[in-house]
PDB file of C-alpha atoms and ligand atoms in Angstrom:
ATOM      1  CA  UNK S  50      11.566   9.196 -11.804  1.00 61.00           C
ATOM      2  CA  UNK S  51      10.302   7.469  -8.620  1.00 72.00           C
ATOM      3  CA  UNK S  52       7.444   4.985  -8.899  1.00 89.00           C
ATOM      4  CA  UNK S  53       4.190   6.316  -7.594  1.00 96.00           C
ATOM      5  CA  UNK S  54       0.470   5.582  -7.792  1.00 97.00           C
ATOM      6  CA  UNK S  55      -2.137   8.330  -7.813  1.00 98.00           C
ATOM      7  CA  UNK S  56      -5.538   7.228  -6.526  1.00 98.00           C
ATOM      8  CA  UNK S  57      -8.036  10.057  -6.136  1.00 97.00           C
ATOM      9  CA  UNK S  58      -6.573  12.539  -3.647  1.00 98.00           C
ATOM     10  CA  UNK S  59      -3.748  10.198  -2.582  1.00 98.00           C
ATOM     11  CA  UNK S  60      -0.290   9.818  -4.104  1.00 98.00           C
ATOM     12  CA  UNK S  61       1.770   6.893  -2.839  1.00 98.00           C
ATOM     13  CA  UNK S  62       5.488   6.613  -3.632  1.00 98.00           C
ATOM     14  CA  UNK S  63       7.631   3.476  -3.564  1.00 97.00           C
ATOM     15  CA  UNK S  64      11.062   4.837  -2.686  1.00 97.00           C
ATOM     16  CA  UNK S  65      13.530   5.798  -0.010  1.00 97.00           C
ATOM     17  CA  UNK S  66      11.896   8.901   1.476  1.00 97.00           C
ATOM     18  CA  UNK S  67      15.244  10.732   1.648  1.00 97.00           C
ATOM     19  CA  UNK S  68      15.234  10.806  -2.164  1.00 96.00           C
ATOM     20  CA  UNK S  69      11.479  11.100  -2.656  1.00 97.00           C
ATOM     21  CA  UNK S  70      11.146  14.168  -0.403  1.00 98.00           C
ATOM     22  CA  UNK S  71      13.364  16.136  -2.802  1.00 97.00           C
ATOM     23  CA  UNK S  72      10.410  16.021  -5.264  1.00 94.00           C
ATOM     24  CA  UNK S  73       7.999  17.601  -2.769  1.00 97.00           C
ATOM     25  CA  UNK S  74       7.501  21.332  -3.516  1.00 98.00           C
ATOM     26  CA  UNK S  75       8.491  23.968  -0.943  1.00 98.00           C
ATOM     27  CA  UNK S  76       5.839  24.790   1.706  1.00 98.00           C
ATOM     28  CA  UNK S  77       3.264  22.493   0.081  1.00 98.00           C
ATOM     29  CA  UNK S  78       2.504  20.274   3.104  1.00 98.00           C
ATOM     30  CA  UNK S  79       0.080  21.295   5.848  1.00 98.00           C
ATOM     31  CA  UNK S  80       0.705  18.360   8.178  1.00 98.00           C
ATOM     32  CA  UNK S  81       3.663  15.990   8.316  1.00 98.00           C
ATOM     33  CA  UNK S  82       2.283  13.041  10.233  1.00 98.00           C
ATOM     34  CA  UNK S  83       4.579  10.081  10.340  1.00 98.00           C
ATOM     35  CA  UNK S  84       5.673   6.937  12.129  1.00 98.00           C
ATOM     36  CA  UNK S  85       9.387   6.224  11.603  1.00 97.00           C
ATOM     37  CA  UNK S  86      11.025   3.019  12.858  1.00 95.00           C
ATOM     38  CA  UNK S  87      11.602   3.226  16.621  1.00 90.00           C
ATOM     39  CA  UNK S  88      14.909   1.301  16.305  1.00 86.00           C
ATOM     40  CA  UNK S  89      14.056  -0.844  19.323  1.00 78.00           C
ATOM     41  CA  UNK S  90      15.327  -4.098  17.794  1.00 70.00           C
ATOM     42  CA  UNK S  91      18.722  -3.368  19.356  1.00 73.00           C
ATOM     43  CA  UNK S  92      17.132  -3.738  22.804  1.00 68.00           C
ATOM     44  CA  UNK S  93      15.890  -7.245  22.051  1.00 67.00           C
ATOM     45  CA  UNK S  94      16.891  -9.948  24.499  1.00 66.00           C
ATOM     46  CA  UNK S  95      15.282 -12.652  22.373  1.00 66.00           C
ATOM     47  CA  UNK S  96      11.809 -14.125  22.568  1.00 66.00           C
ATOM     48  CA  UNK S  97       9.814 -13.747  25.774  1.00 67.00           C
ATOM     49  CA  UNK S  98       7.494 -16.751  25.816  1.00 65.00           C
ATOM     50  CA  UNK S  99       3.890 -16.201  26.871  1.00 66.00           C
ATOM     51  CA  UNK S 100       1.344 -18.946  27.506  1.00 67.00           C
ATOM     52  CA  UNK S 101      -1.130 -19.282  24.603  1.00 67.00           C
ATOM     53  CA  UNK S 102       0.224 -16.161  22.852  1.00 69.00           C
ATOM     54  CA  UNK S 103       2.815 -15.234  20.254  1.00 68.00           C
ATOM     55  CA  UNK S 104       6.171 -14.656  22.026  1.00 64.00           C
ATOM     56  CA  UNK S 105       7.134 -11.012  22.661  1.00 67.00           C
ATOM     57  CA  UNK S 106      10.285  -9.658  21.035  1.00 63.00           C
ATOM     58  CA  UNK S 107      11.539  -6.090  20.483  1.00 65.00           C
ATOM     59  CA  UNK S 108      13.114  -7.301  17.242  1.00 68.00           C
ATOM     60  CA  UNK S 109       9.873  -6.669  15.350  1.00 67.00           C
ATOM     61  CA  UNK S 110      11.206  -6.442  11.786  1.00 78.00           C
ATOM     62  CA  UNK S 111      14.341  -6.079   9.686  1.00 83.00           C
ATOM     63  CA  UNK S 112      13.377  -2.489   8.777  1.00 84.00           C
ATOM     64  CA  UNK S 113      13.523  -1.473  12.432  1.00 83.00           C
ATOM     65  CA  UNK S 114      17.277  -2.150  12.512  1.00 83.00           C
ATOM     66  CA  UNK S 115      18.021   0.689  10.081  1.00 84.00           C
ATOM     67  CA  UNK S 116      18.854   3.687  12.272  1.00 90.00           C
ATOM     68  CA  UNK S 117      16.731   6.800  11.604  1.00 95.00           C
ATOM     69  CA  UNK S 118      18.712  10.012  12.007  1.00 96.00           C
ATOM     70  CA  UNK S 119      16.384  13.033  12.554  1.00 98.00           C
ATOM     71  CA  UNK S 120      19.136  15.339  11.261  1.00 98.00           C
ATOM     72  CA  UNK S 121      18.703  13.788   7.812  1.00 97.00           C
ATOM     73  CA  UNK S 122      15.066  14.972   7.756  1.00 98.00           C
ATOM     74  CA  UNK S 123      15.251  18.415   9.371  1.00 98.00           C
ATOM     75  CA  UNK S 124      16.021  20.580   6.323  1.00 98.00           C
ATOM     76  CA  UNK S 125      13.524  18.884   4.044  1.00 98.00           C
ATOM     77  CA  UNK S 126      10.741  18.789   6.641  1.00 98.00           C
ATOM     78  CA  UNK S 127      11.230  22.530   7.178  1.00 98.00           C
ATOM     79  CA  UNK S 128      11.358  23.199   3.441  1.00 98.00           C
ATOM     80  CA  UNK S 129       8.182  21.277   2.527  1.00 98.00           C
ATOM     81  CA  UNK S 130       6.094  22.400   5.516  1.00 97.00           C
ATOM     82  CA  UNK S 131       3.667  25.299   5.032  1.00 97.00           C
ATOM     83  CA  UNK S 132       4.463  28.320   7.280  1.00 95.00           C
ATOM     84  CA  UNK S 133       1.572  27.440   9.611  1.00 95.00           C
ATOM     85  CA  UNK S 134       1.984  23.693   9.246  1.00 97.00           C
ATOM     86  CA  UNK S 135       2.319  21.039  11.945  1.00 97.00           C
ATOM     87  CA  UNK S 136       4.539  18.006  12.479  1.00 98.00           C
ATOM     88  CA  UNK S 137       3.486  14.927  14.487  1.00 98.00           C
ATOM     89  CA  UNK S 138       5.912  12.008  14.799  1.00 98.00           C
ATOM     90  CA  UNK S 139       5.241   8.700  16.556  1.00 98.00           C
ATOM     91  CA  UNK S 140       8.224   7.846  18.722  1.00 97.00           C
ATOM     92  CA  UNK S 141       9.332   6.060  21.849  1.00 94.00           C
ATOM     93  CA  UNK S 142      11.290   6.691  25.085  1.00 93.00           C
ATOM     94  CA  UNK S 143      14.608   5.873  23.419  1.00 92.00           C
ATOM     95  CA  UNK S 144      14.084   8.146  20.367  1.00 95.00           C
ATOM     96  CA  UNK S 145      12.001  11.101  21.566  1.00 97.00           C
ATOM     97  CA  UNK S 146      15.143  12.878  22.830  1.00 97.00           C
ATOM     98  CA  UNK S 147      16.810  12.584  19.415  1.00 97.00           C
ATOM     99  CA  UNK S 148      13.861  14.224  17.647  1.00 98.00           C
ATOM    100  CA  UNK S 149      13.669  16.931  20.309  1.00 98.00           C
ATOM    101  CA  UNK S 150      17.410  17.685  20.206  1.00 98.00           C
ATOM    102  CA  UNK S 151      17.421  18.181  16.437  1.00 98.00           C
ATOM    103  CA  UNK S 152      14.012  19.829  15.818  1.00 98.00           C
ATOM    104  CA  UNK S 153      13.142  21.870  18.912  1.00 98.00           C
ATOM    105  CA  UNK S 154      15.253  24.977  18.261  1.00 98.00           C
ATOM    106  CA  UNK S 155      13.833  25.317  14.725  1.00 97.00           C
ATOM    107  CA  UNK S 156      10.190  25.601  15.822  1.00 97.00           C
ATOM    108  CA  UNK S 157       8.244  27.902  18.107  1.00 96.00           C
ATOM    109  CA  UNK S 158       6.792  25.073  20.202  1.00 96.00           C
ATOM    110  CA  UNK S 159       7.392  21.399  20.954  1.00 97.00           C
ATOM    111  CA  UNK S 160       4.969  19.176  22.853  1.00 97.00           C
ATOM    112  CA  UNK S 161       4.385  15.486  23.258  1.00 98.00           C
ATOM    113  CA  UNK S 162       1.277  13.402  23.468  1.00 97.00           C
ATOM    114  CA  UNK S 163       0.435   9.845  24.426  1.00 98.00           C
ATOM    115  CA  UNK S 164      -1.673   7.188  22.793  1.00 98.00           C
ATOM    116  CA  UNK S 165      -2.823   4.992  25.680  1.00 98.00           C
ATOM    117  CA  UNK S 166      -3.644   1.519  24.371  1.00 97.00           C
ATOM    118  CA  UNK S 167      -6.681   0.139  26.147  1.00 96.00           C
ATOM    119  CA  UNK S 168      -5.808  -3.461  25.203  1.00 93.00           C
ATOM    120  CA  UNK S 169      -2.001  -3.835  25.453  1.00 91.00           C
ATOM    121  CA  UNK S 170      -0.287  -7.229  25.573  1.00 84.00           C
ATOM    122  CA  UNK S 171      -0.635  -8.530  29.154  1.00 84.00           C
ATOM    123  CA  UNK S 172       2.496  -8.693  31.303  1.00 81.00           C
ATOM    124  CA  UNK S 173       1.965 -11.966  33.138  1.00 79.00           C
ATOM    125  CA  UNK S 174       5.259 -11.768  35.050  1.00 80.00           C
ATOM    126  CA  UNK S 175       4.235  -8.491  36.766  1.00 86.00           C
ATOM    127  CA  UNK S 176       7.831  -7.302  36.869  1.00 85.00           C
ATOM    128  CA  UNK S 177       7.319  -4.094  34.931  1.00 89.00           C
ATOM    129  CA  UNK S 178       4.653  -1.797  33.523  1.00 92.00           C
ATOM    130  CA  UNK S 179       2.476  -2.860  30.657  1.00 92.00           C
ATOM    131  CA  UNK S 180       3.684  -1.482  27.381  1.00 90.00           C
ATOM    132  CA  UNK S 181       0.451   0.485  27.085  1.00 96.00           C
ATOM    133  CA  UNK S 182       1.633   3.927  25.930  1.00 96.00           C
ATOM    134  CA  UNK S 183       3.081   5.182  22.670  1.00 96.00           C
ATOM    135  CA  UNK S 184       4.462   8.699  22.386  1.00 98.00           C
ATOM    136  CA  UNK S 185       4.146  11.343  19.740  1.00 98.00           C
ATOM    137  CA  UNK S 186       6.287  14.456  19.525  1.00 98.00           C
ATOM    138  CA  UNK S 187       4.850  17.503  17.770  1.00 98.00           C
ATOM    139  CA  UNK S 188       6.290  20.785  16.524  1.00 98.00           C
ATOM    140  CA  UNK S 189       4.753  23.978  15.167  1.00 96.00           C
ATOM    141  CA  UNK S 190       5.397  27.633  14.541  1.00 92.00           C
ATOM    142  CA  UNK S 191       3.561  30.780  15.632  1.00 91.00           C
ATOM    143  CA  UNK S 192       0.318  31.392  13.786  1.00 91.00           C
ATOM    144  CA  UNK S 193      -0.713  27.750  13.601  1.00 89.00           C
ATOM    145  CA  UNK S 194      -4.368  26.947  14.210  1.00 84.00           C
ATOM    146  CA  UNK S 195      -5.718  23.814  15.809  1.00 93.00           C
ATOM    147  CA  UNK S 196      -9.302  22.616  15.734  1.00 95.00           C
ATOM    148  CA  UNK S 197     -10.145  21.974  19.366  1.00 93.00           C
ATOM    149  CA  UNK S 198     -13.792  21.760  20.323  1.00 90.00           C
ATOM    150  CA  UNK S 199     -13.374  22.201  24.125  1.00 91.00           C
ATOM    151  CA  UNK S 200     -10.859  21.919  26.991  1.00 93.00           C
ATOM    152  CA  UNK S 201     -11.486  18.163  27.322  1.00 90.00           C
ATOM    153  CA  UNK S 202     -10.506  17.734  23.691  1.00 89.00           C
ATOM    154  CA  UNK S 203      -7.145  19.405  24.473  1.00 94.00           C
ATOM    155  CA  UNK S 204      -5.696  16.729  26.754  1.00 95.00           C
ATOM    156  CA  UNK S 205      -2.416  15.449  25.383  1.00 96.00           C
ATOM    157  CA  UNK S 206      -3.460  11.829  25.340  1.00 96.00           C
ATOM    158  CA  UNK S 207      -5.890   9.674  23.470  1.00 96.00           C
ATOM    159  CA  UNK S 208      -7.208   6.301  24.586  1.00 97.00           C
ATOM    160  CA  UNK S 209      -7.932   3.704  21.939  1.00 97.00           C
ATOM    161  CA  UNK S 210      -7.359   0.006  21.322  1.00 97.00           C
ATOM    162  CA  UNK S 211      -4.561  -1.302  19.112  1.00 95.00           C
ATOM    163  CA  UNK S 212      -5.425  -2.228  15.540  1.00 93.00           C
ATOM    164  CA  UNK S 213      -7.622  -5.328  15.533  1.00 92.00           C
ATOM    165  CA  UNK S 214     -10.322  -7.186  13.645  1.00 94.00           C
ATOM    166  CA  UNK S 215     -10.977  -6.411   9.983  1.00 93.00           C
ATOM    167  CA  UNK S 216      -8.863  -3.222  10.170  1.00 95.00           C
ATOM    168  CA  UNK S 217      -5.700  -5.262  10.865  1.00 96.00           C
ATOM    169  CA  UNK S 218      -4.083  -6.408   7.613  1.00 97.00           C
ATOM    170  CA  UNK S 219      -3.290 -10.127   7.560  1.00 95.00           C
ATOM    171  CA  UNK S 220      -1.161 -10.337   4.426  1.00 94.00           C
ATOM    172  CA  UNK S 221       1.213  -8.661   4.758  1.00 95.00           C
ATOM    173  CA  UNK S 222       0.937  -8.201   8.495  1.00 94.00           C
ATOM    174  CA  UNK S 223       2.620  -4.943   9.491  1.00 93.00           C
ATOM    175  CA  UNK S 224       3.834  -5.110  13.112  1.00 91.00           C
ATOM    176  CA  UNK S 225       3.459  -1.337  13.548  1.00 94.00           C
ATOM    177  CA  UNK S 226       0.091  -0.735  11.839  1.00 97.00           C
ATOM    178  CA  UNK S 227      -1.564   2.210  13.588  1.00 98.00           C
ATOM    179  CA  UNK S 228      -5.314   2.425  14.272  1.00 98.00           C
ATOM    180  CA  UNK S 229      -7.316   4.779  12.069  1.00 98.00           C
ATOM    181  CA  UNK S 230      -9.160   6.262  15.070  1.00 97.00           C
ATOM    182  CA  UNK S 231      -5.895   7.508  16.645  1.00 98.00           C
ATOM    183  CA  UNK S 232      -4.687   8.941  13.343  1.00 98.00           C
ATOM    184  CA  UNK S 233      -8.014  10.648  12.674  1.00 98.00           C
ATOM    185  CA  UNK S 234      -7.975  12.290  16.106  1.00 97.00           C
ATOM    186  CA  UNK S 235      -4.695  14.044  15.321  1.00 97.00           C
ATOM    187  CA  UNK S 236      -5.460  14.855  11.689  1.00 97.00           C
ATOM    188  CA  UNK S 237      -8.768  16.423  12.739  1.00 97.00           C
ATOM    189  CA  UNK S 238      -7.020  18.631  15.316  1.00 96.00           C
ATOM    190  CA  UNK S 239      -3.982  19.634  13.269  1.00 97.00           C
ATOM    191  CA  UNK S 240      -5.321  20.144   9.733  1.00 97.00           C
ATOM    192  CA  UNK S 241      -8.372  21.221   7.758  1.00 97.00           C
ATOM    193  CA  UNK S 242     -10.401  19.663   4.947  1.00 98.00           C
ATOM    194  CA  UNK S 243      -8.539  20.087   1.642  1.00 98.00           C
ATOM    195  CA  UNK S 244      -5.116  20.228   3.377  1.00 98.00           C
ATOM    196  CA  UNK S 245      -2.225  18.008   2.319  1.00 98.00           C
ATOM    197  CA  UNK S 246      -1.039  15.376   4.838  1.00 98.00           C
ATOM    198  CA  UNK S 247       2.403  13.855   4.198  1.00 98.00           C
ATOM    199  CA  UNK S 248       3.635  10.551   5.670  1.00 98.00           C
ATOM    200  CA  UNK S 249       7.161   9.664   4.523  1.00 98.00           C
ATOM    201  CA  UNK S 250       7.230   6.368   6.524  1.00 98.00           C
ATOM    202  CA  UNK S 251       3.775   5.265   5.517  1.00 98.00           C
ATOM    203  CA  UNK S 252       3.868   1.467   6.044  1.00 98.00           C
ATOM    204  CA  UNK S 253       0.531   0.101   4.835  1.00 98.00           C
ATOM    205  CA  UNK S 254      -0.911   3.612   4.347  1.00 98.00           C
ATOM    206  CA  UNK S 255      -2.985   3.908   7.522  1.00 98.00           C
ATOM    207  CA  UNK S 256      -2.411   7.685   7.532  1.00 98.00           C
ATOM    208  CA  UNK S 257      -3.723   7.825   3.963  1.00 98.00           C
ATOM    209  CA  UNK S 258      -7.004   6.167   4.945  1.00 98.00           C
ATOM    210  CA  UNK S 259      -7.443   8.429   7.983  1.00 98.00           C
ATOM    211  CA  UNK S 260      -6.666  11.564   5.919  1.00 98.00           C
ATOM    212  CA  UNK S 261      -9.015  10.601   3.076  1.00 98.00           C
ATOM    213  CA  UNK S 262     -11.826   9.806   5.513  1.00 98.00           C
ATOM    214  CA  UNK S 263     -11.485  13.382   6.757  1.00 98.00           C
ATOM    215  CA  UNK S 264     -11.388  14.870   3.221  1.00 98.00           C
ATOM    216  CA  UNK S 265      -7.698  15.761   3.324  1.00 98.00           C
ATOM    217  CA  UNK S 266      -5.276  15.092   0.454  1.00 98.00           C
ATOM    218  CA  UNK S 267      -2.455  12.633   1.045  1.00 98.00           C
ATOM    219  CA  UNK S 268       1.093  12.046  -0.110  1.00 98.00           C
ATOM    220  CA  UNK S 269       3.142   9.183   1.308  1.00 98.00           C
ATOM    221  CA  UNK S 270       6.240   7.112   0.787  1.00 98.00           C
ATOM    222  CA  UNK S 271       7.245   3.551   1.672  1.00 98.00           C
ATOM    223  CA  UNK S 272      10.485   1.735   0.891  1.00 96.00           C
ATOM    224  CA  UNK S 273       9.195  -1.854   1.190  1.00 96.00           C
ATOM    225  CA  UNK S 274       7.357  -3.006  -1.985  1.00 96.00           C
ATOM    226  CA  UNK S 275       5.117  -5.427  -0.081  1.00 97.00           C
ATOM    227  CA  UNK S 276       3.845  -2.754   2.307  1.00 97.00           C
ATOM    228  CA  UNK S 277       3.624  -0.221  -0.529  1.00 98.00           C
ATOM    229  CA  UNK S 278       1.394  -2.525  -2.621  1.00 97.00           C
ATOM    230  CA  UNK S 279      -0.765  -3.316   0.406  1.00 98.00           C
ATOM    231  CA  UNK S 280      -1.136   0.440   0.977  1.00 98.00           C
ATOM    232  CA  UNK S 281      -2.119   1.015  -2.662  1.00 98.00           C
ATOM    233  CA  UNK S 282      -4.758  -1.747  -2.425  1.00 98.00           C
ATOM    234  CA  UNK S 283      -6.102  -0.269   0.803  1.00 98.00           C
ATOM    235  CA  UNK S 284      -6.509   3.168  -0.761  1.00 98.00           C
ATOM    236  CA  UNK S 285      -8.180   1.660  -3.851  1.00 98.00           C
ATOM    237  CA  UNK S 286     -10.566  -0.273  -1.585  1.00 97.00           C
ATOM    238  CA  UNK S 287     -11.310   2.929   0.331  1.00 97.00           C
ATOM    239  CA  UNK S 288     -12.422   4.649  -2.872  1.00 97.00           C
ATOM    240  CA  UNK S 289     -14.391   1.609  -4.076  1.00 95.00           C
ATOM    241  CA  UNK S 290     -16.257   1.311  -0.787  1.00 92.00           C
ATOM    242  CA  UNK S 291     -16.900   5.038  -0.493  1.00 83.00           C
ATOM    243  CA  UNK S 292     -18.314   5.603  -3.964  1.00 68.00           C
TER     244      UNK S 292
HETATM  245  C1  LIG Q 567       6.635   2.105  11.953  1.00 97.01           C
HETATM  246  S1  LIG Q 567       6.357   1.670  10.331  1.00 97.01           S
HETATM  247  C2  LIG Q 567       4.964   2.661   9.823  1.00 97.01           C
HETATM  248  C3  LIG Q 567       3.658   1.947   9.989  1.00 97.01           C
HETATM  249  C4  LIG Q 567       2.464   2.778   9.565  1.00 97.01           C
HETATM  250  N1  LIG Q 567       2.178   3.827  10.519  1.00 97.01           N
HETATM  251  C5  LIG Q 567       1.208   1.927   9.344  1.00 97.01           C
HETATM  252  O1  LIG Q 567       0.203   2.119  10.063  1.00 97.01           O
HETATM  253  O2  LIG Q 567       1.265   1.041   8.494  1.00 97.01           O
HETATM  254  C6  LIG Q 567       7.708   2.436   9.509  1.00 97.01           C
HETATM  255  C7  LIG Q 567       7.771   2.152   8.016  1.00 97.01           C
HETATM  256  O3  LIG Q 567       8.802   2.964   7.437  1.00 97.01           O
HETATM  257  C8  LIG Q 567       9.372   2.251   6.356  1.00 97.01           C
HETATM  258  N2  LIG Q 567      10.678   2.879   6.084  1.00 97.01           N
HETATM  259  C9  LIG Q 567      11.821   2.748   6.806  1.00 97.01           C
HETATM  260  N3  LIG Q 567      12.807   3.510   6.274  1.00 97.01           N
HETATM  261  C10 LIG Q 567      12.265   4.137   5.193  1.00 97.01           C
HETATM  262  C11 LIG Q 567      12.773   5.058   4.239  1.00 97.01           C
HETATM  263  N4  LIG Q 567      14.053   5.497   4.285  1.00 97.01           N
HETATM  264  N5  LIG Q 567      11.942   5.508   3.258  1.00 97.01           N
HETATM  265  C12 LIG Q 567      10.644   5.081   3.210  1.00 97.01           C
HETATM  266  N6  LIG Q 567      10.101   4.198   4.089  1.00 97.01           N
HETATM  267  C13 LIG Q 567      10.903   3.738   5.076  1.00 97.01           C
HETATM  268  C14 LIG Q 567       9.431   0.800   6.849  1.00 97.01           C
HETATM  269  O4  LIG Q 567       9.497  -0.117   5.782  1.00 97.01           O
HETATM  270  C15 LIG Q 567       8.119   0.694   7.662  1.00 97.01           C
HETATM  271  O5  LIG Q 567       7.077   0.145   6.897  1.00 97.01           O
END
């Protein structure tokens, strides 16, 4: 039996998601919203030193070296997703094609969207673009419903700063922690209050906090015990502070 913690409407699993997902009932998830490793460590050319800043390096963490194969997730994502459910996956230029190649033919529609970071790391050498955009790929079937308020709301980008200040966990620091505002924007569009949001690569449970703030239920999974415990503490603190 996998280890999990139930806190209010959130259930957090400590396990390899490829095993954990087998426990998730068929068609029980309204929104799969996840952030798998981008596997960019292999493009690292070592530290890029910056004056008065932490050096830049694509080798962000050991977990990023473990190759994610979308094919391993296709059958289970399709099995657990509700017939009118949605999938949103954070990705990058080197992985978006892999997700598209495996998932596209199984869904009615594929689109992408951009999170434009308003405060990216500066590029003092001016020899390339700022790394100011992160991509998401999304999939859905006919009959899905999205909660757009107007045409402006329907642009496929969002602008928001990277995680900073009190929101940014210090111990453990997660190099890929996503900002709650970005997550809430997508959860609000692609699900309804009372729906179940599932994040199988949950890190420090940012998706859980965003989902709970919007009165959705949450189920997530993380393989690293340090991140898992930090996620559990974050969800507990959310309930304590919101009572
Ligand atoms: C990009 S990070 C997610 C960060 C998250 N969005 C947040 O805001 O904290 C990807 C996470 O997936 C976890 N992970 C990698 N492979 C996994 C697996 N097979 N099962 C569960 N978690 C996994 C890593 O430990 C890492 O914390």
